PDB file of C-alpha atoms in Angstrom:
ATOM      1  CA  UNK A  45      30.511   9.724  -9.374  1.00 71.00           C
ATOM      2  CA  UNK A  46      28.046   7.843  -7.156  1.00 93.00           C
ATOM      3  CA  UNK A  47      25.068   9.452  -5.446  1.00 98.00           C
ATOM      4  CA  UNK A  48      25.457   9.743  -1.668  1.00 98.00           C
ATOM      5  CA  UNK A  49      22.211   8.478  -0.217  1.00 98.00           C
ATOM      6  CA  UNK A  50      20.611   7.963   3.151  1.00 98.00           C
ATOM      7  CA  UNK A  51      17.779   5.628   3.916  1.00 98.00           C
ATOM      8  CA  UNK A  52      15.405   6.555   6.610  1.00 98.00           C
ATOM      9  CA  UNK A  53      13.389   3.556   7.779  1.00 98.00           C
ATOM     10  CA  UNK A  54      14.776   0.062   7.508  1.00 97.00           C
ATOM     11  CA  UNK A  55      11.851  -2.155   8.225  1.00 96.00           C
ATOM     12  CA  UNK A  56      10.528  -4.949   5.987  1.00 94.00           C
ATOM     13  CA  UNK A  57      10.313  -2.826   2.879  1.00 96.00           C
ATOM     14  CA  UNK A  58      13.136  -0.402   3.728  1.00 97.00           C
ATOM     15  CA  UNK A  59      15.435  -3.416   4.013  1.00 97.00           C
ATOM     16  CA  UNK A  60      14.485  -4.308   0.423  1.00 98.00           C
ATOM     17  CA  UNK A  61      15.275  -0.794  -0.743  1.00 98.00           C
ATOM     18  CA  UNK A  62      18.584  -0.968   1.019  1.00 98.00           C
ATOM     19  CA  UNK A  63      19.408  -4.115  -0.798  1.00 98.00           C
ATOM     20  CA  UNK A  64      18.532  -2.535  -4.170  1.00 98.00           C
ATOM     21  CA  UNK A  65      20.724   0.563  -3.247  1.00 98.00           C
ATOM     22  CA  UNK A  66      23.622  -1.757  -2.289  1.00 97.00           C
ATOM     23  CA  UNK A  67      23.401  -3.451  -5.587  1.00 97.00           C
ATOM     24  CA  UNK A  68      23.491  -0.254  -7.628  1.00 97.00           C
ATOM     25  CA  UNK A  69      26.729   1.125  -8.973  1.00 96.00           C
ATOM     26  CA  UNK A  70      25.122   4.612  -8.948  1.00 97.00           C
ATOM     27  CA  UNK A  71      24.632   4.669  -5.154  1.00 98.00           C
ATOM     28  CA  UNK A  72      26.860   5.083  -2.119  1.00 97.00           C
ATOM     29  CA  UNK A  73      24.878   4.464   1.034  1.00 98.00           C
ATOM     30  CA  UNK A  74      26.343   6.788   3.624  1.00 98.00           C
ATOM     31  CA  UNK A  75      23.754   6.604   6.361  1.00 98.00           C
ATOM     32  CA  UNK A  76      20.806   4.374   7.545  1.00 98.00           C
ATOM     33  CA  UNK A  77      18.437   5.717  10.102  1.00 98.00           C
ATOM     34  CA  UNK A  78      15.977   3.706  12.183  1.00 97.00           C
ATOM     35  CA  UNK A  79      14.759   3.833  15.736  1.00 96.00           C
ATOM     36  CA  UNK A  80      15.030   0.055  16.021  1.00 96.00           C
ATOM     37  CA  UNK A  81      18.591  -1.163  16.887  1.00 95.00           C
ATOM     38  CA  UNK A  82      17.915  -4.584  15.656  1.00 96.00           C
ATOM     39  CA  UNK A  83      16.990  -3.234  12.222  1.00 97.00           C
ATOM     40  CA  UNK A  84      20.174  -1.228  12.180  1.00 97.00           C
ATOM     41  CA  UNK A  85      22.125  -4.361  13.030  1.00 95.00           C
ATOM     42  CA  UNK A  86      20.612  -6.144  10.056  1.00 95.00           C
ATOM     43  CA  UNK A  87      21.343  -3.130   7.792  1.00 97.00           C
ATOM     44  CA  UNK A  88      25.055  -3.481   8.615  1.00 96.00           C
ATOM     45  CA  UNK A  89      25.376  -6.485   6.378  1.00 95.00           C
ATOM     46  CA  UNK A  90      23.963  -4.618   3.373  1.00 96.00           C
ATOM     47  CA  UNK A  91      25.647  -1.277   4.071  1.00 96.00           C
ATOM     48  CA  UNK A  92      28.893  -1.998   5.880  1.00 96.00           C
ATOM     49  CA  UNK A  93      30.383   1.467   5.395  1.00 95.00           C
ATOM     50  CA  UNK A  94      27.221   3.433   6.250  1.00 97.00           C
ATOM     51  CA  UNK A  95      26.658   5.363   9.446  1.00 97.00           C
ATOM     52  CA  UNK A  96      23.920   3.680  11.439  1.00 98.00           C
ATOM     53  CA  UNK A  97      21.918   6.418  13.247  1.00 98.00           C
ATOM     54  CA  UNK A  98      18.519   6.775  14.993  1.00 96.00           C
ATOM     55  CA  UNK A  99      17.258  10.066  13.507  1.00 95.00           C
ATOM     56  CA  UNK A 100      16.761  11.797  10.092  1.00 95.00           C
ATOM     57  CA  UNK A 101      18.891  14.740  11.332  1.00 95.00           C
ATOM     58  CA  UNK A 102      21.814  12.491  12.026  1.00 97.00           C
ATOM     59  CA  UNK A 103      21.392  10.917   8.570  1.00 97.00           C
ATOM     60  CA  UNK A 104      21.285  14.426   6.885  1.00 97.00           C
ATOM     61  CA  UNK A 105      24.499  15.326   8.718  1.00 96.00           C
ATOM     62  CA  UNK A 106      26.326  12.733   6.599  1.00 94.00           C
ATOM     63  CA  UNK A 107      26.389  15.233   3.625  1.00 95.00           C
ATOM     64  CA  UNK A 108      23.858  13.287   1.518  1.00 98.00           C
ATOM     65  CA  UNK A 109      22.772  14.076  -2.002  1.00 98.00           C
ATOM     66  CA  UNK A 110      19.396  12.141  -1.603  1.00 98.00           C
ATOM     67  CA  UNK A 111      17.281  10.671   1.040  1.00 98.00           C
ATOM     68  CA  UNK A 112      14.993   7.654   0.586  1.00 98.00           C
ATOM     69  CA  UNK A 113      12.040   7.405   3.073  1.00 98.00           C
ATOM     70  CA  UNK A 114      10.476   4.111   3.987  1.00 98.00           C
ATOM     71  CA  UNK A 115       9.056   4.793   7.367  1.00 97.00           C
ATOM     72  CA  UNK A 116       5.320   4.390   8.424  1.00 96.00           C
ATOM     73  CA  UNK A 117       3.074   6.509   6.119  1.00 96.00           C
ATOM     74  CA  UNK A 118       2.114   9.010   8.846  1.00 96.00           C
ATOM     75  CA  UNK A 119       5.636  10.306   8.921  1.00 97.00           C
ATOM     76  CA  UNK A 120       6.340  10.419   5.168  1.00 98.00           C
ATOM     77  CA  UNK A 121       5.409  14.115   4.606  1.00 98.00           C
ATOM     78  CA  UNK A 122       7.216  15.502   7.623  1.00 98.00           C
ATOM     79  CA  UNK A 123      10.411  13.610   6.825  1.00 98.00           C
ATOM     80  CA  UNK A 124      10.305  14.549   3.119  1.00 98.00           C
ATOM     81  CA  UNK A 125       9.968  18.249   3.931  1.00 98.00           C
ATOM     82  CA  UNK A 126      12.854  18.028   6.365  1.00 98.00           C
ATOM     83  CA  UNK A 127      15.093  16.420   3.757  1.00 98.00           C
ATOM     84  CA  UNK A 128      14.063  18.889   1.097  1.00 98.00           C
ATOM     85  CA  UNK A 129      14.711  21.851   3.331  1.00 98.00           C
ATOM     86  CA  UNK A 130      18.184  20.379   4.058  1.00 97.00           C
ATOM     87  CA  UNK A 131      18.962  20.438   0.320  1.00 97.00           C
ATOM     88  CA  UNK A 132      18.513  16.794  -0.485  1.00 98.00           C
ATOM     89  CA  UNK A 133      16.559  15.096  -3.249  1.00 98.00           C
ATOM     90  CA  UNK A 134      13.863  12.732  -1.897  1.00 98.00           C
ATOM     91  CA  UNK A 135      12.307   9.415  -2.769  1.00 98.00           C
ATOM     92  CA  UNK A 136       9.207   8.756  -0.628  1.00 98.00           C
ATOM     93  CA  UNK A 137       7.437   5.381  -0.379  1.00 98.00           C
ATOM     94  CA  UNK A 138       3.714   5.401  -1.189  1.00 97.00           C
ATOM     95  CA  UNK A 139       1.437   6.886  -0.048  1.00 97.00           C
ATOM     96  CA  UNK A 140       3.191  10.291  -0.147  1.00 98.00           C
ATOM     97  CA  UNK A 141       1.102  11.442   2.730  1.00 98.00           C
ATOM     98  CA  UNK A 142      -2.160  10.693   4.641  1.00 97.00           C
ATOM     99  CA  UNK A 143      -3.768  14.003   3.672  1.00 97.00           C
ATOM    100  CA  UNK A 144      -3.960  15.919   0.416  1.00 97.00           C
ATOM    101  CA  UNK A 145      -2.833  19.108   2.093  1.00 98.00           C
ATOM    102  CA  UNK A 146       0.423  17.498   3.324  1.00 98.00           C
ATOM    103  CA  UNK A 147       1.007  15.802   0.016  1.00 98.00           C
ATOM    104  CA  UNK A 148       0.477  19.067  -1.967  1.00 98.00           C
ATOM    105  CA  UNK A 149       2.805  20.847   0.373  1.00 98.00           C
ATOM    106  CA  UNK A 150       5.616  18.314  -0.326  1.00 98.00           C
ATOM    107  CA  UNK A 151       5.127  18.594  -4.042  1.00 98.00           C
ATOM    108  CA  UNK A 152       5.047  22.351  -3.952  1.00 98.00           C
ATOM    109  CA  UNK A 153       8.186  22.644  -1.753  1.00 98.00           C
ATOM    110  CA  UNK A 154      10.175  20.289  -3.979  1.00 98.00           C
ATOM    111  CA  UNK A 155       9.288  22.369  -7.018  1.00 98.00           C
ATOM    112  CA  UNK A 156      10.140  25.639  -5.291  1.00 98.00           C
ATOM    113  CA  UNK A 157      13.556  24.384  -4.126  1.00 98.00           C
ATOM    114  CA  UNK A 158      14.416  22.742  -7.472  1.00 98.00           C
ATOM    115  CA  UNK A 159      14.812  19.297  -5.880  1.00 98.00           C
ATOM    116  CA  UNK A 160      14.141  15.928  -7.421  1.00 98.00           C
ATOM    117  CA  UNK A 161      11.131  14.402  -5.709  1.00 98.00           C
ATOM    118  CA  UNK A 162       9.814  11.028  -6.546  1.00 98.00           C
ATOM    119  CA  UNK A 163       7.112   8.804  -5.013  1.00 98.00           C
ATOM    120  CA  UNK A 164       7.498   5.023  -4.887  1.00 98.00           C
ATOM    121  CA  UNK A 165       4.621   3.955  -7.076  1.00 98.00           C
ATOM    122  CA  UNK A 166       6.329   0.637  -7.638  1.00 98.00           C
ATOM    123  CA  UNK A 167       3.909  -0.811 -10.210  1.00 98.00           C
ATOM    124  CA  UNK A 168       4.701   1.934 -12.674  1.00 98.00           C
ATOM    125  CA  UNK A 169       8.222   0.399 -12.972  1.00 98.00           C
ATOM    126  CA  UNK A 170       7.123  -3.203 -13.503  1.00 98.00           C
ATOM    127  CA  UNK A 171       8.241  -4.160 -16.952  1.00 98.00           C
ATOM    128  CA  UNK A 172       4.917  -5.706 -17.892  1.00 98.00           C
ATOM    129  CA  UNK A 173       2.962  -2.606 -16.705  1.00 98.00           C
ATOM    130  CA  UNK A 174       5.365  -0.273 -18.564  1.00 98.00           C
ATOM    131  CA  UNK A 175       4.584  -2.359 -21.716  1.00 98.00           C
ATOM    132  CA  UNK A 176       0.808  -2.222 -20.946  1.00 98.00           C
ATOM    133  CA  UNK A 177       0.868   1.583 -20.614  1.00 98.00           C
ATOM    134  CA  UNK A 178       2.884   1.833 -23.871  1.00 98.00           C
ATOM    135  CA  UNK A 179       0.298  -0.317 -25.709  1.00 97.00           C
ATOM    136  CA  UNK A 180      -2.502   1.918 -24.430  1.00 97.00           C
ATOM    137  CA  UNK A 181      -0.668   5.203 -25.344  1.00 96.00           C
ATOM    138  CA  UNK A 182       0.036   3.861 -28.827  1.00 97.00           C
ATOM    139  CA  UNK A 183      -3.672   3.075 -29.102  1.00 96.00           C
ATOM    140  CA  UNK A 184      -3.024  -0.566 -29.847  1.00 96.00           C
ATOM    141  CA  UNK A 185      -5.931  -1.320 -27.573  1.00 97.00           C
ATOM    142  CA  UNK A 186      -8.243   1.168 -29.361  1.00 96.00           C
ATOM    143  CA  UNK A 187     -10.277   3.655 -27.288  1.00 97.00           C
ATOM    144  CA  UNK A 188      -9.986   2.686 -23.585  1.00 97.00           C
ATOM    145  CA  UNK A 189     -13.352   1.614 -22.166  1.00 97.00           C
ATOM    146  CA  UNK A 190     -12.681   0.114 -18.644  1.00 97.00           C
ATOM    147  CA  UNK A 191      -9.949  -0.606 -16.128  1.00 98.00           C
ATOM    148  CA  UNK A 192     -10.334  -3.159 -13.452  1.00 98.00           C
ATOM    149  CA  UNK A 193      -7.897  -4.512 -10.804  1.00 98.00           C
ATOM    150  CA  UNK A 194      -7.716  -6.898  -7.842  1.00 97.00           C
ATOM    151  CA  UNK A 195      -5.017  -6.368  -5.289  1.00 96.00           C
ATOM    152  CA  UNK A 196      -5.494  -8.792  -2.494  1.00 94.00           C
ATOM    153  CA  UNK A 197      -2.925  -9.508   0.203  1.00 91.00           C
ATOM    154  CA  UNK A 198      -2.612 -12.050   3.046  1.00 86.00           C
ATOM    155  CA  UNK A 199      -0.790  -9.905   5.611  1.00 76.00           C
ATOM    156  CA  UNK A 200      -3.785  -8.655   7.617  1.00 70.00           C
ATOM    157  CA  UNK A 201      -5.294  -5.205   8.178  1.00 69.00           C
ATOM    158  CA  UNK A 202      -8.618  -3.479   7.708  1.00 69.00           C
ATOM    159  CA  UNK A 203     -10.343  -1.880   4.764  1.00 72.00           C
ATOM    160  CA  UNK A 204      -8.940   1.524   5.380  1.00 71.00           C
ATOM    161  CA  UNK A 205      -5.418   0.109   5.583  1.00 81.00           C
ATOM    162  CA  UNK A 206      -5.940  -1.676   2.205  1.00 90.00           C
ATOM    163  CA  UNK A 207      -7.156   1.516   0.633  1.00 93.00           C
ATOM    164  CA  UNK A 208      -4.066   3.459   1.540  1.00 94.00           C
ATOM    165  CA  UNK A 209      -1.459   0.753   1.350  1.00 93.00           C
ATOM    166  CA  UNK A 210      -2.651  -1.090  -1.785  1.00 95.00           C
ATOM    167  CA  UNK A 211      -4.718   1.497  -3.614  1.00 96.00           C
ATOM    168  CA  UNK A 212      -1.845   3.735  -4.758  1.00 97.00           C
ATOM    169  CA  UNK A 213      -0.514   1.018  -6.963  1.00 97.00           C
ATOM    170  CA  UNK A 214      -3.549   0.747  -9.236  1.00 98.00           C
ATOM    171  CA  UNK A 215      -4.494   4.444  -9.025  1.00 98.00           C
ATOM    172  CA  UNK A 216      -1.066   5.396 -10.322  1.00 98.00           C
ATOM    173  CA  UNK A 217      -1.407   2.961 -13.281  1.00 98.00           C
ATOM    174  CA  UNK A 218      -4.903   4.315 -14.005  1.00 98.00           C
ATOM    175  CA  UNK A 219      -3.457   7.861 -14.204  1.00 97.00           C
ATOM    176  CA  UNK A 220      -0.765   6.673 -16.531  1.00 98.00           C
ATOM    177  CA  UNK A 221      -3.258   5.099 -18.849  1.00 98.00           C
ATOM    178  CA  UNK A 222      -5.606   8.065 -18.844  1.00 97.00           C
ATOM    179  CA  UNK A 223      -4.710  11.352 -17.149  1.00 95.00           C
ATOM    180  CA  UNK A 224      -8.249  12.693 -17.347  1.00 95.00           C
ATOM    181  CA  UNK A 225      -9.622  14.197 -14.124  1.00 94.00           C
ATOM    182  CA  UNK A 226     -12.000  12.192 -11.942  1.00 94.00           C
ATOM    183  CA  UNK A 227     -15.714  12.801 -12.607  1.00 96.00           C
ATOM    184  CA  UNK A 228     -16.925  10.415  -9.969  1.00 95.00           C
ATOM    185  CA  UNK A 229     -15.229   8.344  -7.261  1.00 95.00           C
ATOM    186  CA  UNK A 230     -16.606   6.274  -4.422  1.00 95.00           C
ATOM    187  CA  UNK A 231     -15.911   3.129  -2.355  1.00 94.00           C
ATOM    188  CA  UNK A 232     -17.935   0.437  -0.620  1.00 92.00           C
ATOM    189  CA  UNK A 233     -17.213  -2.470   1.716  1.00 91.00           C
ATOM    190  CA  UNK A 234     -17.898  -6.120   1.255  1.00 87.00           C
ATOM    191  CA  UNK A 235     -20.545  -7.635   3.485  1.00 83.00           C
ATOM    192  CA  UNK A 236     -17.931  -8.821   5.995  1.00 80.00           C
ATOM    193  CA  UNK A 237     -16.071  -5.491   5.839  1.00 80.00           C
ATOM    194  CA  UNK A 238     -12.745  -6.986   4.904  1.00 83.00           C
ATOM    195  CA  UNK A 239     -12.641  -5.867   1.297  1.00 91.00           C
ATOM    196  CA  UNK A 240     -13.015  -2.355  -0.157  1.00 94.00           C
ATOM    197  CA  UNK A 241     -14.032  -1.785  -3.759  1.00 96.00           C
ATOM    198  CA  UNK A 242     -13.108   1.581  -5.350  1.00 96.00           C
ATOM    199  CA  UNK A 243     -15.186   2.712  -8.260  1.00 97.00           C
ATOM    200  CA  UNK A 244     -14.415   5.664 -10.469  1.00 97.00           C
ATOM    201  CA  UNK A 245     -15.346   7.278 -13.660  1.00 97.00           C
ATOM    202  CA  UNK A 246     -12.979   9.668 -15.545  1.00 97.00           C
ATOM    203  CA  UNK A 247     -14.078  12.646 -17.518  1.00 97.00           C
ATOM    204  CA  UNK A 248     -12.896  10.767 -20.663  1.00 96.00           C
ATOM    205  CA  UNK A 249     -15.633   8.171 -19.854  1.00 96.00           C
ATOM    206  CA  UNK A 250     -13.204   5.462 -18.759  1.00 98.00           C
ATOM    207  CA  UNK A 251     -14.760   3.393 -15.962  1.00 98.00           C
ATOM    208  CA  UNK A 252     -12.538   1.905 -13.232  1.00 98.00           C
ATOM    209  CA  UNK A 253     -13.104  -0.645 -10.461  1.00 98.00           C
ATOM    210  CA  UNK A 254     -10.365  -1.660  -8.028  1.00 98.00           C
ATOM    211  CA  UNK A 255     -10.798  -4.353  -5.377  1.00 97.00           C
ATOM    212  CA  UNK A 256      -8.567  -4.188  -2.430  1.00 96.00           C
ATOM    213  CA  UNK A 257      -7.978  -6.446   0.647  1.00 95.00           C
ATOM    214  CA  UNK A 258      -5.229  -6.808   3.183  1.00 90.00           C
ATOM    215  CA  UNK A 259      -6.565  -9.975   4.789  1.00 88.00           C
ATOM    216  CA  UNK A 260      -7.391 -12.266   1.893  1.00 90.00           C
ATOM    217  CA  UNK A 261      -6.831 -16.034   2.084  1.00 89.00           C
ATOM    218  CA  UNK A 262      -5.047 -15.823  -1.306  1.00 91.00           C
ATOM    219  CA  UNK A 263      -2.813 -13.327  -2.965  1.00 94.00           C
ATOM    220  CA  UNK A 264      -4.087 -11.767  -6.125  1.00 95.00           C
ATOM    221  CA  UNK A 265      -2.421  -9.090  -8.318  1.00 97.00           C
ATOM    222  CA  UNK A 266      -4.430  -8.640 -11.484  1.00 97.00           C
ATOM    223  CA  UNK A 267      -5.048  -5.831 -13.961  1.00 98.00           C
ATOM    224  CA  UNK A 268      -7.458  -5.734 -16.882  1.00 98.00           C
ATOM    225  CA  UNK A 269      -7.559  -2.882 -19.399  1.00 98.00           C
ATOM    226  CA  UNK A 270     -10.334  -3.116 -21.995  1.00 97.00           C
ATOM    227  CA  UNK A 271     -10.277  -1.135 -25.185  1.00 97.00           C
ATOM    228  CA  UNK A 272     -12.428  -1.050 -28.293  1.00 96.00           C
ATOM    229  CA  UNK A 273      -9.888  -3.156 -30.236  1.00 95.00           C
ATOM    230  CA  UNK A 274      -8.238  -5.287 -27.598  1.00 96.00           C
ATOM    231  CA  UNK A 275      -8.173  -6.286 -23.974  1.00 97.00           C
ATOM    232  CA  UNK A 276      -5.011  -6.616 -22.069  1.00 97.00           C
ATOM    233  CA  UNK A 277      -4.792  -8.729 -18.929  1.00 97.00           C
ATOM    234  CA  UNK A 278      -1.902  -8.899 -16.483  1.00 98.00           C
ATOM    235  CA  UNK A 279      -1.547 -11.422 -13.654  1.00 98.00           C
ATOM    236  CA  UNK A 280       1.487 -10.526 -11.582  1.00 97.00           C
ATOM    237  CA  UNK A 281       1.165 -13.611  -9.355  1.00 96.00           C
ATOM    238  CA  UNK A 282       0.896 -16.267 -12.052  1.00 96.00           C
ATOM    239  CA  UNK A 283       2.628 -14.689 -15.042  1.00 96.00           C
ATOM    240  CA  UNK A 284       4.615 -11.600 -14.129  1.00 97.00           C
ATOM    241  CA  UNK A 285       6.597 -11.646 -17.364  1.00 97.00           C
ATOM    242  CA  UNK A 286       3.821 -11.539 -19.816  1.00 97.00           C
ATOM    243  CA  UNK A 287       0.483  -9.862 -20.947  1.00 97.00           C
ATOM    244  CA  UNK A 288      -2.538 -11.697 -22.326  1.00 97.00           C
ATOM    245  CA  UNK A 289      -4.006  -9.859 -25.250  1.00 97.00           C
ATOM    246  CA  UNK A 290      -7.584 -10.577 -26.401  1.00 95.00           C
ATOM    247  CA  UNK A 291      -8.510  -9.634 -29.978  1.00 89.00           C
ATOM    248  CA  UNK A 292     -11.756  -9.450 -31.893  1.00 60.00           C
ATOM    249  CA  UNK A 293     -14.602 -11.179 -30.026  1.00 53.00           C
ATOM    250  CA  UNK A 294     -12.490 -11.472 -26.960  1.00 49.00           C
ATOM    251  CA  UNK A 295     -11.998  -7.774 -26.895  1.00 55.00           C
ATOM    252  CA  UNK A 296     -15.688  -7.090 -27.286  1.00 50.00           C
ATOM    253  CA  UNK A 297     -16.551  -9.287 -24.301  1.00 53.00           C
ATOM    254  CA  UNK A 298     -13.777  -7.760 -22.195  1.00 48.00           C
ATOM    255  CA  UNK A 299     -14.906  -4.212 -22.953  1.00 51.00           C
ATOM    256  CA  UNK A 300     -18.389  -5.220 -21.832  1.00 50.00           C
ATOM    257  CA  UNK A 301     -16.892  -6.158 -18.479  1.00 48.00           C
ATOM    258  CA  UNK A 302     -17.265  -9.960 -18.702  1.00 45.00           C
ATOM    259  CA  UNK A 303     -14.611 -12.500 -17.627  1.00 43.00           C
ATOM    260  CA  UNK A 304     -15.433 -14.650 -20.711  1.00 44.00           C
ATOM    261  CA  UNK A 305     -12.775 -12.797 -22.743  1.00 42.00           C
ATOM    262  CA  UNK A 306     -10.113 -14.739 -20.925  1.00 46.00           C
ATOM    263  CA  UNK A 307     -11.219 -18.359 -21.555  1.00 44.00           C
ATOM    264  CA  UNK A 308     -13.816 -20.664 -23.004  1.00 43.00           C
ATOM    265  CA  UNK A 309     -15.137 -20.050 -26.483  1.00 43.00           C
ATOM    266  CA  UNK A 310     -13.124 -16.822 -26.894  1.00 45.00           C
ATOM    267  CA  UNK A 311      -9.730 -18.435 -26.116  1.00 49.00           C
ATOM    268  CA  UNK A 312      -8.658 -18.643 -29.808  1.00 47.00           C
ATOM    269  CA  UNK A 313      -8.666 -14.866 -29.854  1.00 79.00           C
ATOM    270  CA  UNK A 314      -6.111 -14.635 -27.141  1.00 88.00           C
ATOM    271  CA  UNK A 315      -2.277 -14.636 -27.319  1.00 91.00           C
ATOM    272  CA  UNK A 316       0.385 -14.057 -24.793  1.00 95.00           C
ATOM    273  CA  UNK A 317       2.975 -11.292 -25.196  1.00 95.00           C
ATOM    274  CA  UNK A 318       6.187 -11.997 -23.339  1.00 97.00           C
ATOM    275  CA  UNK A 319       7.971  -9.054 -21.631  1.00 97.00           C
ATOM    276  CA  UNK A 320      11.665  -9.190 -20.586  1.00 96.00           C
ATOM    277  CA  UNK A 321      11.836  -9.428 -16.817  1.00 94.00           C
ATOM    278  CA  UNK A 322      13.570  -7.069 -14.420  1.00 96.00           C
ATOM    279  CA  UNK A 323      12.826  -6.646 -10.779  1.00 97.00           C
ATOM    280  CA  UNK A 324      10.563  -3.577 -10.459  1.00 98.00           C
ATOM    281  CA  UNK A 325      12.222  -2.312  -7.283  1.00 98.00           C
ATOM    282  CA  UNK A 326      15.664  -2.342  -8.894  1.00 98.00           C
ATOM    283  CA  UNK A 327      14.215  -0.449 -11.994  1.00 98.00           C
ATOM    284  CA  UNK A 328      12.560   2.057  -9.706  1.00 98.00           C
ATOM    285  CA  UNK A 329      15.662   2.732  -7.525  1.00 98.00           C
ATOM    286  CA  UNK A 330      17.935   2.919 -10.550  1.00 98.00           C
ATOM    287  CA  UNK A 331      15.514   5.428 -12.169  1.00 98.00           C
ATOM    288  CA  UNK A 332      15.536   7.581  -9.039  1.00 98.00           C
ATOM    289  CA  UNK A 333      19.381   7.617  -8.858  1.00 98.00           C
ATOM    290  CA  UNK A 334      19.636   8.415 -12.559  1.00 98.00           C
ATOM    291  CA  UNK A 335      17.211  11.360 -12.133  1.00 98.00           C
ATOM    292  CA  UNK A 336      19.336  12.696  -9.247  1.00 98.00           C
ATOM    293  CA  UNK A 337      22.511  12.447 -11.372  1.00 98.00           C
ATOM    294  CA  UNK A 338      21.037  13.940 -14.570  1.00 97.00           C
ATOM    295  CA  UNK A 339      18.612  16.398 -12.844  1.00 98.00           C
ATOM    296  CA  UNK A 340      15.765  15.045 -14.902  1.00 98.00           C
ATOM    297  CA  UNK A 341      12.094  14.758 -13.800  1.00 98.00           C
ATOM    298  CA  UNK A 342      11.066  11.264 -12.473  1.00 98.00           C
ATOM    299  CA  UNK A 343       8.450   9.101 -14.094  1.00 98.00           C
ATOM    300  CA  UNK A 344       6.431   9.278 -10.754  1.00 98.00           C
ATOM    301  CA  UNK A 345       7.029  12.784  -9.317  1.00 98.00           C
ATOM    302  CA  UNK A 346       5.557  14.109  -6.058  1.00 98.00           C
ATOM    303  CA  UNK A 347       2.818  15.720  -8.017  1.00 98.00           C
ATOM    304  CA  UNK A 348       1.620  12.287  -9.031  1.00 97.00           C
ATOM    305  CA  UNK A 349       1.867  11.133  -5.424  1.00 98.00           C
ATOM    306  CA  UNK A 350      -0.193  14.152  -4.340  1.00 98.00           C
ATOM    307  CA  UNK A 351      -2.890  13.401  -7.033  1.00 97.00           C
ATOM    308  CA  UNK A 352      -3.177   9.804  -5.807  1.00 98.00           C
ATOM    309  CA  UNK A 353      -3.541  10.984  -2.140  1.00 98.00           C
ATOM    310  CA  UNK A 354      -6.321  13.379  -3.242  1.00 97.00           C
ATOM    311  CA  UNK A 355      -8.167  10.488  -4.801  1.00 97.00           C
ATOM    312  CA  UNK A 356      -7.712   8.318  -1.748  1.00 96.00           C
ATOM    313  CA  UNK A 357      -8.905  11.051   0.571  1.00 96.00           C
ATOM    314  CA  UNK A 358     -11.896  11.656  -1.640  1.00 95.00           C
ATOM    315  CA  UNK A 359     -12.828   7.986  -1.822  1.00 95.00           C
ATOM    316  CA  UNK A 360     -12.278   7.391   1.915  1.00 93.00           C
ATOM    317  CA  UNK A 361     -14.866  10.125   2.608  1.00 93.00           C
ATOM    318  CA  UNK A 362     -17.445   8.064   0.871  1.00 91.00           C
ATOM    319  CA  UNK A 363     -16.420   4.938   2.733  1.00 84.00           C
ATOM    320  CA  UNK A 364     -16.457   6.338   6.205  1.00 64.00           C
ATOM    321  CA  UNK A 365     -20.208   6.555   6.881  1.00 56.00           C
ATOM    322  CA  UNK A 366     -20.584   2.974   5.698  1.00 48.00           C
ATOM    323  CA  UNK A 367     -17.673   1.823   7.908  1.00 48.00           C
ATOM    324  CA  UNK A 368     -19.043   3.641  10.892  1.00 39.00           C
ATOM    325  CA  UNK A 369     -22.485   2.025  10.497  1.00 36.00           C
ATOM    326  CA  UNK A 370     -20.839  -1.427  10.235  1.00 38.00           C
ATOM    327  CA  UNK A 371     -18.951  -0.839  13.491  1.00 32.00           C
ATOM    328  CA  UNK A 372     -22.155   0.347  15.238  1.00 30.00           C
ATOM    329  CA  UNK A 373     -24.034  -2.689  14.006  1.00 32.00           C
ATOM    330  CA  UNK A 374     -21.300  -5.006  15.267  1.00 31.00           C
TER     331      UNK A 374
END
């Protein structure tokens, strides 16, 4: 028996979700909601039997089991709560909300109603990242020392936009690697103001640095996890289906924070680990549908989404005074 689903929001990313739903044998798309008639017209090709409507209430009227929300982030929490109150399970694109209070309310309400609630932290479903997390949890990297990431996009947008649209990816992976609470967290802007760097230290001692940019001339998607025994490097742009592992001297250099561990004299200590490829979005959507069918907790529950939002809110508070001074100086 397929899951009766409604998609709310069919923009650039929502259309990708609709395609993944249409390809899944577990899903029956019964409604697609969007305020833009042109988007609804394009949705017809992917969901020919679905009701095409303008509001979430019309979508909920189609007797749905689950609602997937891919609207602008400011509306995520409100729409998620309406779907939950209507008796539906929910999948919400990241970020779950734009305030910790709203995110916490969504997570608490899903738990109180006994509904499946999942946030779209897509990177957690990337096969190479899944393998990386498993390596860390099995202690094959040794004691984790540092985590660094670069997530640079070419689409445009300011530092605050990068923090909220790109930041959830790496923060969710960091939490999967080490669930320790934050001891410190802050952010700062690049001299030009186009990049934001998030720095954090967990109570375990793990240090993290995440560089984010929505207006970079090049696209970068890199992760580096340094442990006392090995360093794992993942480049989603150049090699999405493999991890580079650095042993011995390479691990020591990587744990110290240097780039030398990836090349040069330390190259003999490196080897590539191939990971069977599957599209992360398809994995993520299939996981949500299976959780709805089997009534099992998702890998990325709303609680995790709320935790990421709390971190973003905390970090943004350290960024705001700097950003304000930059605007005044300009």
